Amino acid sequence: MKDKIFEPRILGFLCNWCSYAGADLAGVSRLQYPPNIRIIRVMCSGTVSPHHILHAFQRRADGVLVAGCHIGDCHYLKGNYLTMKRMKFLEGLLRFAGYEPQRLHLEWISAAEGGKFADTVREFTERIRELGPAPSFEAVPKATAIKVT
Amino acid sequence: MNTKIGKLLEEARVDGFLAYRTIHGFFFPYLFSRENARKLEPWKQTKAHYPMAKLLLALARGNPNRTYGILVRGCEERAIRELFKWGQLERERVVMLGQACPAELARHCECWQPYPSQVDYGKPVPPVKGSKRVQDLEKMTAENRLQWWLSHFNRCIRCFGCRDVCPVCFCTDCSMEHEKLIPSNKLPPDTSFHLVRAVHMTGRCIDCGLCEEVCPARIHLRTLYKEVNRLVEEVFDYKPGTDGQNSPFIFPGEEAMLPPGPR
Ligand code: SF4
Ligand code: SF4
Ligand code: FES
């Protein structure tokens, strides 16, 4: 069988007030970015529980992007401070578990930054493409794991 | 008879005192009261390790108007302090007597504080810095580490022992029982089961090691939570169980806390 080009599956959590509007602007401005990202709109980046991120990896997401308002601009005042610390912690935890922390990305994107949104998605998709498909998160060591293609 | 505990009971400073009693030659947690105070035994050094703080929590929830005394090790004091901070126990209703852990236990636990702030029994031994088990894992390549963890998680039978024994797991609704996030018909459970528990232990785990001791699958849970604690100190600048400093995880404020009492 011919090798298929690997198309990363990326999940994006965008906060309603800034980053989602930024993504909207990218669309309205007809900026091009890879279609690999699936977006979930959340009210604030601070509402993204690590559980949701881990669940995404468990369900074979190759990368997870979390985007929110710039520091100081969060519409719930301190939501993104929490996001920032949480993501740093989660990166450390993933690393200790042996999972590539680069598969997790945090970016501040304001409602006016349609271009930044498109760039972020493009760069992140490229990064994940280089990393290749995410290793299985199933609690079965490799030797016995069923290969998923 | 143990005089310090006997005195507390006699003077009615406490309604009950949670300590140990020898039954068939083994140490067991035992609730002493004025009525059975004659059963108190002289203090003895022991490696026996029980979820004392969790037992106290259950007692306090069932009898919110009683004051209890408790014999604590370093980790148990930390657990109780963390429970104070989270509004699960009332400071005025807990009287602690402290015992220092033997050197052997401190070494086994790699404990950063093998004694409580006030030591009534035993002689404090020096704390252990760093953790060899964490360092050993750090030496592996990422790929091997993932396979190492997966081969351990693979054995989990989702008995919830680790959660149930944990002194600082006090929620009444547990997201690890959320049908959509951790499907209950899947064994071994998803890896996210363990990692989510690790996330929930941020700012709470006081490194007592009970989870690992109780796990029938002998999963190295303590190693995981030791790394969690290291990260929490690095990222959030917080060491669970310390006095004074409030937990940065108590967010957004008092209103969000569960009231103490039975449920
Ligand atoms: S070591 Fe285990 S049982 Fe003890 S506080 Fe931490 S998670 Fe809970
Ligand atoms: S105690 Fe061990 S086997 Fe039981 S749920 Fe926890 S990790 Fe799994
Ligand atoms: S509302 Fe955008 S990060 Fe909180």
Coordinates of C-alpha atoms and ligand atoms in Angstrom, one line a residue:
Chain A
M1 CA 0.0 0.0 0.0
K2 CA 1.2 3.5 -0.8
D3 CA 2.1 5.7 2.2
K4 CA -0.7 8.2 2.8
I5 CA 0.3 11.7 3.6
F6 CA -0.2 12.2 7.3
E7 CA -2.9 14.7 8.0
P8 CA -2.8 15.8 11.6
R9 CA -6.0 16.0 13.6
I10 CA -5.9 19.1 15.7
L11 CA -8.4 20.3 18.2
G12 CA -8.6 23.9 19.0
F13 CA -10.3 25.4 22.1
L14 CA -10.9 29.1 21.4
C15 CA -12.3 31.6 23.9
N16 CA -15.5 33.3 22.8
W17 CA -14.4 36.9 23.3
C18 CA -11.1 37.1 21.6
S19 CA -9.7 34.1 19.8
Y20 CA -12.9 32.8 18.3
A21 CA -13.6 36.3 17.0
G22 CA -10.0 36.3 15.7
A23 CA -10.7 33.0 13.9
D24 CA -13.9 34.6 12.5
L25 CA -11.9 37.5 11.3
A26 CA -9.4 35.2 9.5
G27 CA -12.4 33.6 7.8
V28 CA -14.1 36.9 6.8
S29 CA -10.7 38.2 5.6
R30 CA -10.4 35.0 3.5
L31 CA -7.0 34.1 5.0
Q32 CA -5.8 30.6 4.2
Y33 CA -5.0 28.2 6.9
P34 CA -4.8 24.3 7.0
P35 CA -8.2 22.6 7.4
N36 CA -6.7 20.3 10.0
I37 CA -8.1 22.1 13.0
R38 CA -11.5 21.5 14.5
I39 CA -12.6 24.3 16.7
I40 CA -14.5 24.2 19.9
R41 CA -15.7 27.5 21.2
V42 CA -15.5 28.0 24.9
M43 CA -16.5 31.0 27.0
C44 CA -13.0 31.6 28.4
S45 CA -9.7 29.8 27.9
G46 CA -9.8 29.3 31.7
T47 CA -12.8 27.0 31.4
V48 CA -10.7 24.4 29.4
S49 CA -10.2 21.7 31.9
P50 CA -7.0 19.6 31.6
H51 CA -9.5 16.7 31.6
H52 CA -10.8 17.8 28.2
I53 CA -7.3 18.1 26.8
L54 CA -6.3 14.7 28.1
H55 CA -9.5 13.3 26.7
A56 CA -8.7 14.7 23.3
F57 CA -5.3 13.0 23.3
Q58 CA -6.9 9.8 24.6
R59 CA -9.2 10.0 21.5
R60 CA -6.2 10.3 19.2
A61 CA -6.0 14.0 18.6
D62 CA -2.5 14.7 17.3
G63 CA -2.4 18.2 18.7
V64 CA -4.4 20.5 20.9
L65 CA -4.4 24.3 20.6
V66 CA -5.8 26.5 23.4
A67 CA -6.2 30.1 22.6
G68 CA -7.5 33.0 24.6
C69 CA -7.4 36.7 25.1
H70 CA -4.0 38.4 25.8
I71 CA -3.0 38.7 29.4
G72 CA -4.9 41.5 31.0
D73 CA -7.7 41.3 28.4
C74 CA -9.5 38.2 29.7
H75 CA -13.2 39.1 29.9
Y76 CA -13.4 37.2 33.2
L77 CA -10.4 39.2 34.5
K78 CA -8.1 36.3 35.6
G79 CA -9.2 33.3 33.5
N80 CA -6.2 33.3 31.3
Y81 CA -3.7 33.5 34.2
L82 CA -5.2 30.2 35.2
T83 CA -4.9 28.9 31.7
M84 CA -1.3 29.9 31.5
K85 CA -0.3 28.1 34.7
R86 CA -2.5 25.1 34.0
M87 CA -0.9 24.6 30.5
K88 CA 2.6 24.9 31.9
F89 CA 1.7 22.3 34.5
L90 CA 0.1 20.0 31.9
E91 CA 3.1 20.2 29.6
G92 CA 5.3 19.1 32.5
L93 CA 2.9 16.2 33.3
L94 CA 2.7 15.1 29.7
R95 CA 6.5 15.2 29.5
F96 CA 6.8 13.1 32.6
A97 CA 4.4 10.6 31.2
G98 CA 6.6 10.3 28.1
Y99 CA 4.1 12.1 25.8
E100 CA 5.4 14.9 23.6
P101 CA 4.5 18.2 25.3
Q102 CA 4.9 20.0 21.9
R103 CA 1.6 18.6 21.0
L104 CA 0.0 21.1 23.3
H105 CA 0.1 24.7 22.3
L106 CA -1.1 27.9 24.0
E107 CA -1.5 31.2 22.1
W108 CA -3.0 34.6 22.9
I109 CA -5.0 35.8 20.0
S110 CA -7.2 38.9 20.1
A111 CA -10.3 39.6 18.1
A112 CA -8.3 41.8 15.7
E113 CA -5.6 39.2 15.1
G114 CA -7.1 37.2 12.2
G115 CA -3.6 37.0 10.7
K116 CA -2.1 35.7 13.9
F117 CA -4.7 33.0 14.1
A118 CA -4.0 31.8 10.6
D119 CA -0.3 31.8 11.2
T120 CA -0.6 30.0 14.5
V121 CA -2.7 27.2 12.9
R122 CA -0.3 26.9 10.0
E123 CA 2.8 26.7 12.2
F124 CA 1.2 24.4 14.7
T125 CA -0.1 22.0 11.9
E126 CA 3.4 21.9 10.4
R127 CA 4.9 21.2 13.8
I128 CA 2.5 18.3 14.4
R129 CA 3.1 17.0 10.8
E130 CA 6.8 16.8 11.6
L131 CA 6.2 15.1 14.9
G132 CA 4.0 12.5 13.1
P133 CA 0.9 10.7 14.4
A134 CA 0.5 10.9 18.2
P135 CA 1.5 7.8 20.1
S136 CA -1.4 5.8 21.4
F137 CA -2.6 6.8 24.8
E138 CA -4.2 3.4 25.4
A139 CA -3.1 1.7 28.5
V140 CA -1.6 -1.1 26.6
P141 CA 2.1 -1.2 26.0
K142 CA 3.3 -1.1 22.4
A143 CA 4.2 -4.8 22.0
T144 CA 0.6 -5.9 22.4
A145 CA -1.1 -2.8 21.1
I146 CA -3.3 -3.1 18.0
K147 CA -1.9 -0.9 15.2
V148 CA -4.3 1.8 14.3
T149 CA -3.7 3.2 10.8
Chain B
M1 CA -1.7 4.5 79.8
N2 CA -0.7 7.3 77.5
T3 CA -0.8 10.4 79.7
K4 CA -0.9 13.2 77.1
I5 CA -3.9 11.7 75.3
G6 CA -5.5 10.6 78.6
K7 CA -5.2 14.2 79.9
L8 CA -6.9 15.7 76.8
L9 CA -9.8 13.3 77.2
E10 CA -10.0 13.8 81.0
E11 CA -10.0 17.5 80.7
A12 CA -12.7 17.2 78.1
R13 CA -10.6 19.1 75.6
V14 CA -11.6 16.5 73.0
D15 CA -14.6 14.3 72.7
G16 CA -12.5 11.5 71.1
F17 CA -8.9 10.8 70.3
L18 CA -7.8 8.9 67.2
A19 CA -4.7 7.0 67.9
Y20 CA -3.5 3.3 67.7
R21 CA -4.2 0.2 69.6
T22 CA -2.5 -3.2 69.5
I23 CA -4.9 -5.9 68.5
H24 CA -3.5 -9.4 68.0
G25 CA -0.1 -7.9 68.0
F26 CA -0.8 -5.4 65.2
F27 CA -1.3 -1.7 65.3
F28 CA -4.8 -0.5 64.4
P29 CA -6.4 3.0 64.3
Y30 CA -8.6 3.3 67.3
L31 CA -11.0 6.0 68.6
F32 CA -10.4 6.6 72.3
S33 CA -13.0 8.3 74.4
R34 CA -13.4 9.0 78.1
E35 CA -15.1 5.7 78.5
N36 CA -12.4 3.5 77.1
A37 CA -9.4 5.7 78.0
R38 CA -8.0 2.9 80.1
K39 CA -7.3 1.0 76.9
L40 CA -4.7 3.7 75.9
E41 CA -1.2 2.2 75.4
P42 CA 2.1 3.9 75.9
W43 CA 3.4 5.3 72.6
K44 CA 5.5 3.0 70.5
Q45 CA 7.5 3.7 67.4
T46 CA 5.8 2.1 64.4
K47 CA 5.8 2.0 60.6
A48 CA 2.1 1.2 60.5
H49 CA 0.6 3.8 58.2
Y50 CA -3.2 4.3 58.0
P51 CA -5.4 6.9 56.4
M52 CA -5.8 8.7 59.7
A53 CA -6.7 12.1 58.2
K54 CA -9.4 10.4 56.1
L55 CA -10.8 8.6 59.2
L56 CA -10.9 12.0 61.0
L57 CA -12.6 13.6 58.0
A58 CA -15.3 10.8 58.1
L59 CA -15.7 11.3 61.9
A60 CA -16.0 15.0 61.6
R61 CA -18.5 14.9 58.8
G62 CA -20.7 12.5 60.8
N63 CA -20.3 14.5 64.1
P64 CA -19.9 18.2 63.1
N65 CA -20.2 19.4 66.7
R66 CA -17.6 17.2 68.2
T67 CA -13.9 18.0 68.7
Y68 CA -11.4 15.3 68.0
G69 CA -7.9 14.8 68.8
I70 CA -5.6 12.9 66.5
L71 CA -2.0 11.5 66.6
V72 CA -0.4 12.7 63.4
R73 CA 2.7 12.0 61.4
G74 CA 4.2 14.8 59.2
C75 CA 2.1 13.8 56.2
E76 CA -1.0 13.5 58.2
E77 CA -0.6 17.0 59.6
R78 CA -0.1 18.3 56.1
A79 CA -3.3 16.5 55.0
I80 CA -5.3 18.0 57.9
R81 CA -3.9 21.5 57.2
E82 CA -4.9 21.1 53.5
L83 CA -8.4 20.1 54.7
F84 CA -8.6 23.2 56.9
K85 CA -7.7 25.3 53.9
W86 CA -10.4 23.7 51.8
G87 CA -13.0 24.2 54.5
Q88 CA -13.4 20.5 55.1
L89 CA -12.4 20.5 58.7
E90 CA -12.6 23.2 61.3
R91 CA -9.4 24.3 63.0
E92 CA -11.1 24.7 66.4
R93 CA -12.4 21.2 66.3
V94 CA -9.1 19.4 65.8
V95 CA -6.3 18.9 68.3
M96 CA -3.1 17.3 67.0
L97 CA -0.4 15.5 68.9
G98 CA 2.6 14.8 66.7
Q99 CA 4.9 11.8 66.3
A100 CA 8.1 11.7 64.3
C101 CA 8.6 8.9 61.8
P102 CA 11.5 6.5 62.0
A103 CA 14.4 7.0 59.7
E104 CA 13.5 3.8 57.7
L105 CA 10.1 5.1 56.9
A106 CA 11.4 8.5 56.0
R107 CA 13.8 6.9 53.6
H108 CA 11.2 4.7 52.1
C109 CA 8.8 7.6 51.6
E110 CA 11.6 10.0 50.4
C111 CA 9.7 12.3 52.7
W112 CA 10.5 16.0 52.7
Q113 CA 9.3 16.4 56.2
P114 CA 9.0 13.2 58.2
Y115 CA 7.8 15.0 61.3
P116 CA 4.9 17.3 62.2
S117 CA 5.4 20.9 63.4
Q118 CA 5.0 19.9 67.0
V119 CA 6.7 16.6 68.0
D120 CA 5.2 15.0 71.1
Y121 CA 6.6 11.5 70.5
G122 CA 9.7 10.2 68.9
K123 CA 12.8 11.9 67.6
P124 CA 12.7 13.8 64.3
V125 CA 15.0 12.4 61.6
P126 CA 16.4 14.5 58.8
P127 CA 14.2 15.0 55.7
V128 CA 15.0 13.4 52.4
K129 CA 15.8 15.8 49.5
G130 CA 14.7 15.0 46.0
S131 CA 13.3 11.7 44.8
K132 CA 15.3 8.8 43.4
R133 CA 12.2 7.2 41.8
V134 CA 11.5 10.4 39.9
Q135 CA 15.1 10.8 38.9
D136 CA 15.3 7.2 37.6
L137 CA 12.3 7.7 35.4
E138 CA 13.7 11.0 34.2
K139 CA 16.7 9.1 32.9
M140 CA 14.6 7.1 30.5
T141 CA 13.9 8.3 27.0
A142 CA 10.5 9.8 26.5
E143 CA 9.4 6.8 24.4
N144 CA 10.5 4.3 27.0
R145 CA 8.9 6.3 29.8
L146 CA 5.5 6.3 28.0
Q147 CA 5.7 2.6 27.5
W148 CA 6.7 2.2 31.1
W149 CA 3.7 4.1 32.3
L150 CA 1.4 2.4 29.9
S151 CA 2.5 -1.0 31.0
H152 CA 1.7 0.0 34.6
F153 CA -1.6 1.7 33.8
N154 CA -2.5 -1.4 31.9
R155 CA -2.9 -3.3 35.2
C156 CA -5.4 -0.9 36.7
I157 CA -8.7 -2.5 37.6
R158 CA -10.4 0.8 38.3
C159 CA -11.2 -0.1 42.0
F160 CA -10.9 3.5 43.0
G161 CA -8.8 2.5 45.9
C162 CA -6.3 5.2 45.2
R163 CA -9.1 7.8 45.3
D164 CA -10.9 6.4 48.3
V165 CA -7.9 6.2 50.5
C166 CA -6.5 9.6 49.6
P167 CA -6.9 12.0 52.6
V168 CA -7.3 15.0 50.4
C169 CA -9.8 13.6 47.9
F170 CA -13.0 14.9 49.4
C171 CA -15.2 15.8 46.5
T172 CA -18.7 14.2 46.5
D173 CA -18.9 14.1 42.7
C174 CA -15.9 12.6 41.0
S175 CA -15.1 13.4 37.4
M176 CA -13.4 10.0 37.1
E177 CA -16.8 8.5 37.3
H178 CA -18.0 10.7 34.5
E179 CA -19.5 8.3 31.9
K180 CA -18.5 10.4 28.9
L181 CA -15.0 11.2 30.0
I182 CA -14.0 7.9 31.5
P183 CA -16.3 5.2 30.1
S184 CA -17.1 2.7 32.8
N185 CA -17.2 -0.3 30.5
K186 CA -13.6 -0.1 29.6
L187 CA -10.8 -2.0 31.3
P188 CA -8.0 -1.0 31.8
P189 CA -9.4 2.5 32.1
D190 CA -8.1 5.2 29.8
T191 CA -4.7 6.6 30.6
S192 CA -6.5 9.9 31.2
F193 CA -7.9 8.3 34.3
H194 CA -4.5 8.4 36.0
L195 CA -3.4 11.7 34.5
V196 CA -6.7 13.4 35.4
R197 CA -6.3 12.2 38.9
A198 CA -2.8 13.6 38.9
V199 CA -4.2 16.9 37.7
H200 CA -6.7 16.9 40.5
M201 CA -4.0 16.3 43.0
T202 CA -2.2 19.5 42.1
G203 CA -1.9 21.7 45.2
R204 CA -3.5 19.0 47.3
C205 CA -1.3 15.9 47.3
I206 CA 0.7 15.9 50.5
D207 CA 2.8 12.9 49.5
C208 CA 1.6 10.3 52.1
G209 CA 2.0 7.4 49.6
L210 CA -1.2 5.7 50.7
C211 CA -2.5 5.5 47.1
E212 CA 0.5 3.5 46.1
E213 CA 0.3 1.3 49.1
V214 CA -3.3 0.5 48.6
C215 CA -3.2 -0.1 44.8
P216 CA -3.8 -3.8 44.2
A217 CA -2.0 -3.4 40.8
R218 CA 1.1 -2.0 42.4
I219 CA 1.1 1.0 40.1
H220 CA 3.8 3.5 41.0
L221 CA 1.3 6.2 41.7
R222 CA 3.4 8.0 44.3
T223 CA 6.2 8.6 41.7
L224 CA 3.6 10.2 39.5
Y225 CA 2.3 12.5 42.3
K226 CA 5.8 13.3 43.5
E227 CA 6.4 14.8 40.0
V228 CA 3.1 16.5 40.3
N229 CA 4.2 18.1 43.5
R230 CA 7.5 19.2 42.0
L231 CA 5.7 20.8 39.1
V232 CA 3.3 22.5 41.4
E233 CA 6.1 24.0 43.4
E234 CA 7.8 25.1 40.1
V235 CA 4.7 26.5 38.4
F236 CA 2.4 27.6 41.2
D237 CA 5.0 28.2 43.9
Y238 CA 3.1 26.2 46.4
K239 CA 3.8 23.3 48.7
P240 CA 0.6 21.6 49.8
G241 CA 0.2 21.2 53.5
T242 CA 2.3 24.1 54.6
D243 CA 1.0 26.4 57.2
G244 CA 0.0 30.0 56.6
Q245 CA 0.2 30.3 52.8
N246 CA -3.2 29.8 51.3
S247 CA -3.6 27.4 48.4
P248 CA -3.5 29.2 45.0
F249 CA -6.0 26.6 43.9
I250 CA -8.7 27.9 46.1
F251 CA -10.3 29.8 43.3
P252 CA -12.4 31.9 42.9
G253 CA -13.1 32.2 46.6
E254 CA -15.0 31.3 49.7
E255 CA -18.4 31.1 48.0
A256 CA -17.3 28.2 45.8
M257 CA -16.4 26.0 48.8
L258 CA -18.4 23.1 50.0
P259 CA -19.7 23.7 53.5
P260 CA -18.2 21.4 56.2
G261 CA -20.6 18.8 57.6
P262 CA -22.1 15.5 56.8
R263 CA -23.2 14.6 53.3
Ligands
SF4_1 S1 0.3 10.4 48.1 FE1 -1.6 9.6 47.1 S2 -3.1 9.2 48.8 FE2 -1.5 10.6 49.6 S3 -2.2 12.7 49.2 FE3 -1.0 12.2 47.4 S4 -2.5 11.3 45.9 FE4 -3.5 11.3 48.0
SF4_2 S1 -5.8 1.8 43.3 FE1 -4.6 1.1 41.5 S2 -6.0 -0.4 40.5 FE2 -7.3 0.7 41.9 S3 -8.1 2.4 40.6 FE3 -6.2 3.2 41.6 S4 -4.6 2.9 40.1 FE4 -6.3 1.6 39.5
FES3 S1 -12.4 35.4 28.0 FE1 -10.8 35.1 26.6 S2 -9.3 34.1 27.9 FE2 -10.9 34.5 29.4

